[in-house]
Amino acid sequence: MSRPSSISAAATTKGPAVEGGHAAAAAAAAADDALAAMGYKAELPRSLSMLSVLGLSFAIMAVPYGLSTTFLYSLANGQSVTVLWGWVMLSFISVAIAASLAEICSVFPTAGGVYYWAALLSTPEWAPIASWVTGWLTLVGNWTVTLSINFGGAQLILSAITLWDEDFVANAWQTVLMFWAVMLLTYLVNVLGSRWLDQINTMCIYWTGASVVIILVVLLAMAKGGRRGGEFVFAHYDASGSGWPAGWSFFVGLLQPAYVLTGYGMVASMCEEVQNPEREVPKAIVLSVVAAGITGLFFLIPVLFVLPDVQALLTVASGQPVGLIFKTATGSAGGGFGLLFLILGIWLFAGIGALTASSRCTYAFARDGAIPGSVLWSKIDKRTEIPLWGLTLSFLVDCLLGLIYFGSAAAFNSFTGVATICLCSSYALPILVSVVRGRQAIKYASFSLGKFGYAINIITLAWVLLSIFIFCMPSVLTDLSPSSMNYASAVFAGFGSISLLWYFVWGRKHFSGPPIVQSQLADLGAGILPVEGRDPENVGAVKGEKDRKLAEAESMGNL
């Protein structure tokens, strides 16, 4: 085998650094061999660390930015209670979802993510359709979350003008052109800066943390517009302006935290670029959600303490009230822009990270022939060592979808709901299959939920079912018209129709899911790949193989 021989060659030089190199090379070789056992050839360099993947997940969620651009959802549906306690509630639920996904990821670490897991956990006869449905949900979710992040960024940039000119309202052309500009920027960073993505993702953690601390200190220290009392921040509930019954309005307002806390599952697509992915990626998924939950509290509480008149915020022409909040709190347009600049920095990391994850998802789904033109979209560019064509497809799809804004701003805004519904549904499907099949495939997962597994999985599934229903509803019922309707259900159905049409036209005859031999799938009577190490002594799908490779490296290093 080529890799052991290369490790052996490197082992001729002694020293701690070389021994570290042996371990890294052995870990990469073991991960590549485990990937080959799952039916794929390793084509991407394993250059990302756990901290980098955590940073990528943290970047995609972009907590302060995401909360800022969707602030009106919670504000109109309960104000402080929905904003604050809705965030706390969804943080706990998201940890449950993340832990459920991490458990599966520790057994099947591949860029296919939930799409691949749905197939492996299903029975052989159901594996193709399970992976097809999950794959398309994941793909559409990745595309639309990238779209909503960068479109929101474009709107936020334009809203900065209103800090000095309150009468400015960007027209459709200005908004779409700015959106294309920010899409191009994130695309170029992914192409030209691909070798620095590890550092970019890691930097996101520090930028976000520093930004939250600065915003917290500045808002509470200055508070030029006055301070709210603790009762308002922690107990004020007013949903009278939404038109919904008071109790139900709270759930409708949960789109804000649900949208922000969705991107963590997207980083499973980076498994093939990480050493020890069965350990590092699950940890990154869960820790990123915990970090996001804490970060959100440190951002929301000071914002609520200095919140200006709610009605003034709800009627902001740009639909982005965070600039007005910062301007009021600092007492000047310049001060407001200084804080807004920090949020825009977080957006940039989010836009870059979302497009990165989206391109890997496109690449993984394309290499199994599930997308028209798969041969092209699944190619790896030799110079940049990234799926350049998959990245380009993701970029072009989002740019074209941006044209919808010319026809209906309301229809376009529904992509926020669509992204949330698609990603949550794609996360739920492999978890559902795992529960139905008695969680046998993940019995010896290296990241195990143990005796709490069933309860955590059920909480996850119950929430996803509820979220599909509530996020298709209008955020407010007052003055309901075609321009204020929630078209998430229509957009979701549209993408679903395209997926089903392509399946019956092409997929039914040509698509068989991930490249797993049916006899392997049938082993153990389930969609479980019999990879070495599936026993209590060698938990995890690849641990036994990894231990063997590490032993080989150590023996060669002692020659």
Coordinates of C-alpha atoms in Angstrom, one line a residue:
M1 CA 0.0 0.0 0.0
S2 CA 1.3 3.5 -0.9
R3 CA 0.5 5.2 2.3
P4 CA 2.3 2.9 4.8
S5 CA 5.3 3.0 2.6
S6 CA 5.3 6.8 2.6
I7 CA 5.0 6.7 6.4
S8 CA 7.9 4.3 6.5
A9 CA 10.0 6.6 4.4
A10 CA 9.3 9.6 6.7
A11 CA 10.2 7.5 9.7
T12 CA 13.9 7.4 8.9
T13 CA 14.3 10.7 10.7
K14 CA 14.0 10.6 14.5
G15 CA 12.6 13.3 16.8
P16 CA 9.4 14.5 18.4
A17 CA 8.3 16.5 15.4
V18 CA 8.8 13.4 13.1
E19 CA 6.9 11.2 15.6
G20 CA 4.1 13.8 15.5
G21 CA 4.3 13.6 11.7
H22 CA 3.9 9.8 11.9
A23 CA 0.8 10.1 14.0
A24 CA -0.7 12.7 11.7
A25 CA 0.1 10.7 8.6
A26 CA -1.2 7.5 10.2
A27 CA -4.4 9.2 11.3
A28 CA -5.0 10.6 7.8
A29 CA -4.2 7.2 6.2
A30 CA -6.6 5.5 8.6
A31 CA -9.4 8.0 7.9
D32 CA -8.8 7.7 4.2
D33 CA -9.0 3.9 4.4
A34 CA -12.2 4.0 6.4
L35 CA -13.6 6.4 3.8
A36 CA -12.6 3.9 1.1
A37 CA -14.5 1.2 3.1
M38 CA -17.6 3.4 2.9
G39 CA -17.2 3.5 -0.9
Y40 CA -15.3 6.7 -1.6
K41 CA -11.8 7.7 -2.7
A42 CA -10.2 10.4 -0.6
E43 CA -9.7 13.4 -2.8
L44 CA -9.6 16.3 -0.4
P45 CA -6.5 17.2 1.8
R46 CA -7.1 16.6 5.5
S47 CA -5.9 20.0 6.6
L48 CA -8.6 21.2 9.0
S49 CA -8.5 20.9 12.8
M50 CA -11.3 20.4 15.2
L51 CA -11.0 24.1 16.2
S52 CA -11.3 25.0 12.5
V53 CA -14.5 22.9 12.0
L54 CA -15.9 24.4 15.2
G55 CA -15.1 27.8 13.9
L56 CA -16.8 27.0 10.6
S57 CA -19.9 25.9 12.4
F58 CA -19.8 29.0 14.6
A59 CA -19.3 31.1 11.5
I60 CA -22.3 29.6 9.7
M61 CA -24.5 30.2 12.7
A62 CA -23.1 33.7 13.0
V63 CA -25.1 34.3 16.2
P64 CA -24.9 38.1 16.6
Y65 CA -25.4 38.6 12.8
G66 CA -28.2 36.1 12.5
L67 CA -30.1 37.5 15.5
S68 CA -29.7 41.0 14.2
T69 CA -31.1 40.3 10.7
T70 CA -34.1 38.3 12.0
F71 CA -34.8 40.4 15.1
L72 CA -38.2 41.5 13.9
Y73 CA -39.6 38.0 13.9
S74 CA -39.3 37.7 17.7
L75 CA -39.9 41.3 18.4
A76 CA -43.3 41.3 16.7
N77 CA -44.3 38.0 18.4
G78 CA -43.9 38.6 22.1
Q79 CA -41.0 41.0 22.4
S80 CA -38.6 40.3 25.3
V81 CA -39.9 37.0 26.4
T82 CA -39.8 35.5 22.9
V83 CA -36.5 37.1 22.1
L84 CA -34.7 35.9 25.3
W85 CA -36.5 32.8 26.5
G86 CA -37.2 31.6 22.9
W87 CA -33.4 31.7 22.4
V88 CA -32.8 29.7 25.6
M89 CA -35.4 27.1 24.7
L90 CA -34.1 26.6 21.2
S91 CA -30.5 26.4 22.4
F92 CA -31.4 23.4 24.5
I93 CA -33.3 21.8 21.7
S94 CA -30.5 22.5 19.3
V95 CA -28.0 20.8 21.6
A96 CA -30.2 17.7 21.5
I97 CA -30.3 17.8 17.7
A98 CA -26.6 18.4 17.5
A99 CA -25.8 15.5 19.9
S100 CA -28.1 13.2 17.9
L101 CA -26.2 14.0 14.7
A102 CA -22.8 13.9 16.3
E103 CA -23.5 10.3 17.5
I104 CA -24.2 9.2 13.9
C105 CA -21.3 11.2 12.6
S106 CA -18.9 9.4 14.9
V107 CA -19.9 6.1 13.1
F108 CA -20.1 7.4 9.5
P109 CA -17.7 10.3 9.0
T110 CA -18.1 11.3 5.4
A111 CA -18.8 14.5 3.4
G112 CA -22.2 13.1 2.4
G113 CA -23.3 13.8 6.0
V114 CA -27.0 13.3 6.7
Y115 CA -27.6 12.1 3.1
Y116 CA -25.1 9.3 3.5
W117 CA -26.3 8.4 7.0
A118 CA -30.0 8.1 5.9
A119 CA -28.9 5.4 3.4
L120 CA -26.6 3.5 5.7
L121 CA -29.2 3.4 8.5
S122 CA -32.0 2.3 6.2
T123 CA -32.8 -1.2 4.9
P124 CA -31.2 -1.9 1.4
E125 CA -34.5 -1.5 -0.4
W126 CA -35.2 1.9 1.1
A127 CA -31.7 3.2 1.1
P128 CA -31.9 4.9 -2.4
I129 CA -35.1 6.9 -1.7
A130 CA -34.0 7.7 1.8
S131 CA -30.7 9.1 0.6
W132 CA -32.4 10.9 -2.3
V133 CA -34.9 12.7 -0.2
T134 CA -32.5 13.6 2.6
G135 CA -29.8 14.6 0.0
W136 CA -32.2 17.1 -1.7
L137 CA -33.4 18.5 1.6
T138 CA -29.8 19.0 2.6
L139 CA -28.8 20.5 -0.8
V140 CA -31.7 23.0 -0.9
G141 CA -31.1 23.8 2.8
N142 CA -27.4 24.5 2.1
W143 CA -28.2 26.7 -0.9
T144 CA -31.0 28.6 0.7
V145 CA -29.2 29.2 4.0
T146 CA -26.2 30.6 2.1
L147 CA -28.6 32.7 0.1
S148 CA -30.4 34.1 3.1
I149 CA -27.1 34.8 4.9
N150 CA -25.6 36.8 2.0
F151 CA -28.8 38.5 1.1
G152 CA -29.3 39.6 4.7
G153 CA -25.7 40.8 4.6
A154 CA -26.5 42.9 1.5
Q155 CA -29.6 44.4 3.2
L156 CA -27.6 45.1 6.3
I157 CA -24.8 46.9 4.4
L158 CA -27.4 49.1 2.7
S159 CA -29.2 49.7 6.0
A160 CA -26.0 51.4 7.2
I161 CA -26.9 54.4 4.9
T162 CA -30.0 55.0 7.0
L163 CA -27.8 55.8 10.0
W164 CA -27.1 59.2 8.3
D165 CA -30.1 59.4 5.9
E166 CA -33.3 58.0 7.6
D167 CA -35.3 58.4 4.5
F168 CA -33.1 56.2 2.3
V169 CA -34.8 53.0 1.1
A170 CA -32.9 50.7 -1.2
N171 CA -34.8 49.7 -4.4
A172 CA -34.8 46.2 -5.8
W173 CA -31.9 46.8 -8.2
Q174 CA -29.6 48.2 -5.5
T175 CA -30.4 45.3 -3.2
V176 CA -29.8 42.6 -5.8
L177 CA -26.6 44.2 -7.1
M178 CA -25.3 44.4 -3.6
F179 CA -26.3 40.8 -3.0
W180 CA -24.4 39.7 -6.2
A181 CA -21.4 41.7 -5.0
V182 CA -21.2 40.0 -1.6
M183 CA -21.8 36.6 -3.2
L184 CA -18.8 37.3 -5.5
L185 CA -16.7 38.3 -2.6
T186 CA -17.4 35.1 -0.6
Y187 CA -16.8 33.0 -3.8
L188 CA -13.4 34.6 -4.5
V189 CA -12.3 34.1 -0.9
N190 CA -13.2 30.4 -1.2
V191 CA -11.3 30.1 -4.4
L192 CA -8.3 32.3 -3.9
G193 CA -8.0 31.8 -0.2
S194 CA -8.8 28.1 0.0
R195 CA -5.4 27.3 1.6
W196 CA -6.2 29.7 4.4
L197 CA -9.7 28.5 5.2
D198 CA -8.4 26.8 8.4
Q199 CA -7.1 30.2 9.7
I200 CA -10.2 32.1 8.5
N201 CA -12.5 29.7 10.3
T202 CA -10.4 29.9 13.5
M203 CA -10.3 33.7 13.3
C204 CA -14.1 33.8 13.2
I205 CA -14.2 32.5 16.8
Y206 CA -12.0 35.3 18.1
W207 CA -13.7 38.0 16.0
T208 CA -17.2 36.9 17.2
G209 CA -16.1 36.7 20.8
A210 CA -14.4 40.1 20.8
S211 CA -17.4 41.7 19.0
V212 CA -19.9 40.4 21.5
V213 CA -17.8 41.7 24.4
I214 CA -17.3 45.1 22.8
I215 CA -21.1 45.5 22.0
L216 CA -22.0 44.4 25.5
V217 CA -19.7 46.9 27.1
V218 CA -20.5 49.8 24.8
L219 CA -24.3 49.4 24.9
L220 CA -24.5 49.1 28.7
A221 CA -21.9 51.8 29.4
M222 CA -23.3 54.4 27.0
A223 CA -27.1 53.7 26.8
K224 CA -27.8 57.3 25.5
G225 CA -31.4 56.4 24.8
G226 CA -32.0 55.2 28.3
R227 CA -32.1 51.7 30.0
R228 CA -34.9 49.3 30.4
G229 CA -35.7 47.7 33.7
G230 CA -35.1 44.0 34.5
E231 CA -38.8 43.2 34.4
F232 CA -39.0 44.4 30.7
V233 CA -35.9 42.4 29.7
F234 CA -36.8 39.1 31.4
A235 CA -40.6 39.1 31.7
H236 CA -42.2 41.5 29.3
Y237 CA -44.5 39.8 26.8
D238 CA -46.6 41.6 24.2
A239 CA -47.9 39.9 21.1
S240 CA -50.8 42.2 20.5
G241 CA -49.4 43.5 17.2
S242 CA -48.9 40.1 15.6
G243 CA -52.6 39.2 15.3
W244 CA -51.9 35.7 16.5
P245 CA -53.3 34.3 19.8
A246 CA -50.9 35.3 22.6
G247 CA -49.6 31.8 23.3
W248 CA -49.3 30.7 19.7
S249 CA -47.5 34.0 18.8
F250 CA -44.5 32.8 20.9
F251 CA -44.0 29.8 18.8
V252 CA -44.3 31.7 15.5
G253 CA -41.5 34.0 16.8
L254 CA -39.2 31.1 17.3
L255 CA -38.1 31.3 13.7
Q256 CA -35.4 33.8 14.8
P257 CA -33.5 31.4 17.1
A258 CA -34.4 28.3 14.9
Y259 CA -32.9 30.0 11.8
V260 CA -29.7 31.0 13.6
L261 CA -29.2 27.6 15.2
T262 CA -29.3 25.5 12.1
G263 CA -25.9 25.6 10.4
Y264 CA -24.1 23.2 12.8
G265 CA -25.2 20.1 10.8
M266 CA -23.7 21.5 7.6
V267 CA -20.2 21.0 8.8
A268 CA -20.5 17.2 8.6
S269 CA -19.7 17.9 4.9
M270 CA -16.1 18.8 6.1
C271 CA -15.4 15.3 7.5
E272 CA -13.1 14.3 4.6
E273 CA -10.9 17.3 5.3
V274 CA -10.3 16.5 9.0
Q275 CA -7.9 14.0 10.7
N276 CA -9.7 11.8 13.2
P277 CA -13.1 12.9 11.8
E278 CA -15.0 10.3 13.9
R279 CA -13.8 12.1 17.0
E280 CA -13.2 15.7 16.1
V281 CA -16.2 16.5 14.0
P282 CA -18.8 15.3 16.5
K283 CA -17.1 17.4 19.2
A284 CA -17.1 20.4 16.9
I285 CA -20.8 20.0 16.1
V286 CA -21.9 19.9 19.8
L287 CA -19.5 22.5 21.2
S288 CA -20.4 25.0 18.5
V289 CA -24.0 24.9 19.5
V290 CA -23.1 25.3 23.2
A291 CA -20.9 28.2 22.3
A292 CA -23.6 29.7 20.1
G293 CA -26.2 29.5 22.9
I294 CA -23.9 31.3 25.4
T295 CA -22.9 33.9 22.8
G296 CA -26.5 34.6 22.0
L297 CA -27.3 35.4 25.6
F298 CA -24.4 37.8 25.9
F299 CA -25.6 39.6 22.8
L300 CA -29.4 39.7 23.4
I301 CA -29.4 40.8 27.1
P302 CA -27.6 44.1 26.6
V303 CA -29.6 44.8 23.4
L304 CA -32.9 44.3 25.3
F305 CA -31.7 46.6 28.1
V306 CA -31.1 49.5 25.7
L307 CA -34.0 48.7 23.4
P308 CA -35.6 51.8 21.9
D309 CA -39.4 52.2 21.2
V310 CA -40.6 48.9 19.9
Q311 CA -43.0 50.4 17.4
A312 CA -40.3 52.5 15.9
L313 CA -38.2 49.4 15.4
L314 CA -41.1 47.5 13.8
T315 CA -41.6 50.2 11.2
V316 CA -38.0 50.6 10.1
A317 CA -38.2 50.8 6.3
S318 CA -35.2 48.5 5.6
G319 CA -36.5 45.8 7.9
Q320 CA -33.2 45.8 9.7
P321 CA -33.6 47.6 13.1
V322 CA -30.2 46.8 14.6
G323 CA -28.6 49.9 13.1
L324 CA -31.2 52.1 14.8
I325 CA -30.7 50.2 18.1
F326 CA -26.9 50.9 18.0
K327 CA -27.4 54.5 16.9
T328 CA -29.8 55.2 19.7
A329 CA -27.6 53.6 22.3
T330 CA -24.4 55.3 21.2
G331 CA -26.1 58.6 20.5
S332 CA -24.4 59.0 17.1
A333 CA -24.5 57.6 13.5
G334 CA -20.7 57.0 13.7
G335 CA -21.0 55.1 16.9
G336 CA -23.8 53.0 15.6
F337 CA -21.8 52.2 12.4
G338 CA -18.8 51.2 14.5
L339 CA -20.9 48.5 16.3
L340 CA -22.6 47.6 13.0
F341 CA -19.2 47.1 11.4
L342 CA -18.5 44.4 14.0
I343 CA -21.7 42.6 12.9
L344 CA -20.8 42.9 9.3
G345 CA -17.5 41.3 10.0
I346 CA -19.4 38.3 11.5
W347 CA -21.6 38.2 8.4
L348 CA -18.5 38.0 6.2
F349 CA -17.2 34.9 8.1
A350 CA -20.7 33.4 7.9
G351 CA -21.0 34.1 4.1
I352 CA -17.7 32.5 3.4
G353 CA -18.3 29.5 5.7
A354 CA -21.8 28.8 4.4
L355 CA -20.6 28.8 0.8
T356 CA -17.8 26.5 1.8
A357 CA -20.1 24.0 3.4
S358 CA -22.6 24.4 0.5
S359 CA -20.0 23.5 -2.1
R360 CA -18.9 20.4 -0.2
C361 CA -22.5 19.3 0.1
T362 CA -23.0 19.8 -3.6
Y363 CA -19.8 17.9 -4.4
A364 CA -20.7 15.0 -2.1
F365 CA -24.2 14.7 -3.6
A366 CA -23.0 15.1 -7.2
R367 CA -20.3 12.4 -7.0
D368 CA -23.2 9.9 -6.4
G369 CA -24.9 11.1 -9.6
A370 CA -27.9 12.8 -7.9
I371 CA -27.5 16.2 -9.6
P372 CA -27.8 16.8 -13.4
G373 CA -24.3 17.3 -14.7
S374 CA -22.8 15.4 -11.8
V375 CA -19.5 14.5 -13.6
L376 CA -18.7 18.2 -13.8
W377 CA -19.9 19.3 -10.3
S378 CA -18.0 16.5 -8.6
K379 CA -14.6 17.4 -10.0
I380 CA -11.8 18.4 -7.7
D381 CA -9.6 21.2 -9.0
K382 CA -6.0 20.1 -8.8
R383 CA -4.5 23.5 -8.3
T384 CA -6.7 24.7 -5.4
E385 CA -7.6 21.2 -4.1
I386 CA -11.3 22.2 -3.7
P387 CA -14.5 21.1 -5.5
L388 CA -14.3 24.2 -7.7
W389 CA -17.2 23.3 -9.9
G390 CA -19.4 22.4 -7.0
L391 CA -18.5 25.8 -5.5
T392 CA -19.4 27.5 -8.7
L393 CA -22.7 25.7 -9.0
S394 CA -23.6 26.8 -5.5
F395 CA -22.6 30.4 -6.3
L396 CA -24.6 30.5 -9.5
V397 CA -27.8 28.9 -8.0
D398 CA -27.8 31.5 -5.3
C399 CA -27.2 34.4 -7.7
L400 CA -30.0 33.2 -9.9
L401 CA -32.4 32.8 -7.0
G402 CA -31.7 36.3 -6.0
L403 CA -33.6 37.5 -9.1
I404 CA -36.8 36.4 -7.3
Y405 CA -36.6 39.6 -5.3
F406 CA -37.6 41.6 -8.4
G407 CA -40.9 39.7 -8.5
S408 CA -41.7 39.4 -4.8
A409 CA -39.8 40.5 -1.8
A410 CA -42.1 38.5 0.4
A411 CA -41.5 35.3 -1.6
F412 CA -37.7 35.9 -1.3
N413 CA -37.9 36.5 2.5
S414 CA -39.5 33.0 2.8
F415 CA -36.1 31.5 2.0
T416 CA -35.2 32.1 5.6
G417 CA -38.1 29.7 6.6
V418 CA -37.3 27.3 3.8
A419 CA -33.6 27.0 4.9
T420 CA -34.7 26.3 8.4
I421 CA -37.3 23.7 7.4
C422 CA -35.1 21.9 4.9
L423 CA -32.1 21.7 7.2
C424 CA -34.1 20.6 10.2
S425 CA -35.9 18.0 8.1
S426 CA -32.7 16.7 6.7
Y427 CA -31.3 16.4 10.2
A428 CA -34.4 14.5 11.4
L429 CA -34.6 11.8 8.7
P430 CA -31.5 9.8 9.6
I431 CA -32.3 10.2 13.3
L432 CA -35.9 8.9 12.6
V433 CA -34.5 5.9 10.7
S434 CA -32.1 5.2 13.5
V435 CA -34.8 5.3 16.1
V436 CA -37.2 3.1 14.0
R437 CA -34.4 0.5 13.6
G438 CA -33.7 0.4 17.3
R439 CA -30.5 2.5 17.2
Q440 CA -28.5 -0.7 16.4
A441 CA -26.2 0.9 13.9
I442 CA -24.9 3.4 16.4
K443 CA -24.8 1.0 19.3
Y444 CA -21.0 1.3 19.6
A445 CA -20.6 4.9 18.5
S446 CA -17.4 6.6 19.8
F447 CA -19.6 9.7 20.6
S448 CA -22.5 7.9 22.4
L449 CA -25.6 9.3 24.0
G450 CA -26.0 6.1 26.0
K451 CA -29.2 5.5 27.9
F452 CA -30.4 9.0 27.1
G453 CA -30.2 8.4 23.4
Y454 CA -33.9 7.5 22.8
A455 CA -35.2 10.5 24.8
I456 CA -32.9 13.0 23.1
N457 CA -33.8 11.6 19.7
I458 CA -37.5 11.8 20.4
I459 CA -37.2 15.5 21.6
T460 CA -35.4 16.2 18.3
L461 CA -38.1 14.6 16.1
A462 CA -41.0 16.3 18.0
W463 CA -39.4 19.7 17.6
V464 CA -38.7 19.2 13.8
L465 CA -42.3 18.1 13.2
L466 CA -43.7 21.2 15.0
S467 CA -41.2 23.6 13.3
I468 CA -42.3 22.5 9.8
F469 CA -45.8 23.5 10.7
I470 CA -45.2 26.8 12.4
F471 CA -42.5 28.2 10.1
C472 CA -44.9 28.0 7.1
M473 CA -47.1 30.6 8.8
P474 CA -47.0 34.4 8.4
S475 CA -45.0 36.1 11.1
V476 CA -48.0 38.5 11.6
L477 CA -51.7 38.3 10.7
T478 CA -52.4 42.0 10.9
D479 CA -52.9 43.7 7.5
L480 CA -52.3 40.3 5.8
S481 CA -51.9 40.6 2.0
P482 CA -50.0 38.8 -0.8
S483 CA -47.0 41.0 -0.1
S484 CA -46.8 40.0 3.5
M485 CA -47.7 36.3 3.2
N486 CA -45.2 33.6 4.2
Y487 CA -44.4 31.7 1.0
A488 CA -42.2 29.2 2.7
S489 CA -44.6 26.3 2.0
A490 CA -44.9 27.2 -1.7
V491 CA -41.1 27.5 -2.1
F492 CA -40.6 24.3 -0.2
A493 CA -43.2 22.5 -2.3
G494 CA -41.5 24.0 -5.5
F495 CA -38.1 22.5 -4.6
G496 CA -39.8 19.3 -3.6
S497 CA -41.5 19.0 -7.0
I498 CA -38.2 19.5 -8.8
S499 CA -36.6 16.8 -6.7
L500 CA -39.5 14.3 -7.3
L501 CA -39.6 15.1 -11.0
W502 CA -35.9 14.5 -11.4
Y503 CA -36.2 11.3 -9.4
F504 CA -38.9 9.8 -11.7
V505 CA -37.3 11.1 -14.9
W506 CA -33.7 9.9 -14.0
G507 CA -33.1 8.9 -10.4
R508 CA -35.5 5.9 -10.3
K509 CA -33.5 4.0 -12.9
H510 CA -30.0 5.3 -12.4
F511 CA -29.6 6.4 -8.7
S512 CA -28.8 3.7 -6.1
G513 CA -27.5 5.9 -3.3
P514 CA -24.0 5.9 -1.9
P515 CA -21.7 3.3 -3.5
I516 CA -22.2 0.6 -1.0
V517 CA -22.5 -3.0 -2.3
Q518 CA -26.0 -4.4 -1.6
S519 CA -24.5 -7.5 0.0
Q520 CA -22.6 -5.2 2.5
L521 CA -25.8 -3.3 3.2
A522 CA -27.6 -6.6 3.8
D523 CA -25.1 -7.7 6.3
L524 CA -26.5 -7.7 9.8
G525 CA -29.9 -7.3 8.2
A526 CA -29.7 -3.5 8.0
G527 CA -28.0 -0.7 6.2
I528 CA -24.9 -1.0 8.3
L529 CA -21.5 -1.2 6.7
P530 CA -19.4 -3.9 8.3
V531 CA -16.3 -1.8 8.9
E532 CA -13.6 -3.2 11.2
G533 CA -14.0 -2.1 14.8
R534 CA -17.7 -2.5 15.3
D535 CA -17.5 -4.1 18.7
P536 CA -17.4 -2.9 22.3
E537 CA -13.6 -3.1 22.5
N538 CA -13.2 -1.0 19.3
V539 CA -16.1 1.4 19.4
G540 CA -16.8 3.5 16.4
A541 CA -16.9 2.7 12.7
V542 CA -13.2 3.3 12.1
K543 CA -11.5 3.0 15.4
G544 CA -10.1 -0.5 14.9
E545 CA -8.7 0.5 11.5
K546 CA -7.2 3.7 13.0
D547 CA -5.5 1.7 15.9
R548 CA -4.0 -0.7 13.4
K549 CA -2.6 2.2 11.3
L550 CA -1.2 4.0 14.4
A551 CA 0.5 0.7 15.5
E552 CA 2.1 0.4 12.0
A553 CA 3.4 3.9 12.2
E554 CA 4.8 3.4 15.7
S555 CA 6.6 0.2 14.7
M556 CA 8.0 1.8 11.6
G557 CA 9.2 4.9 13.6
N558 CA 11.1 2.5 15.9
L559 CA 13.1 0.9 13.1

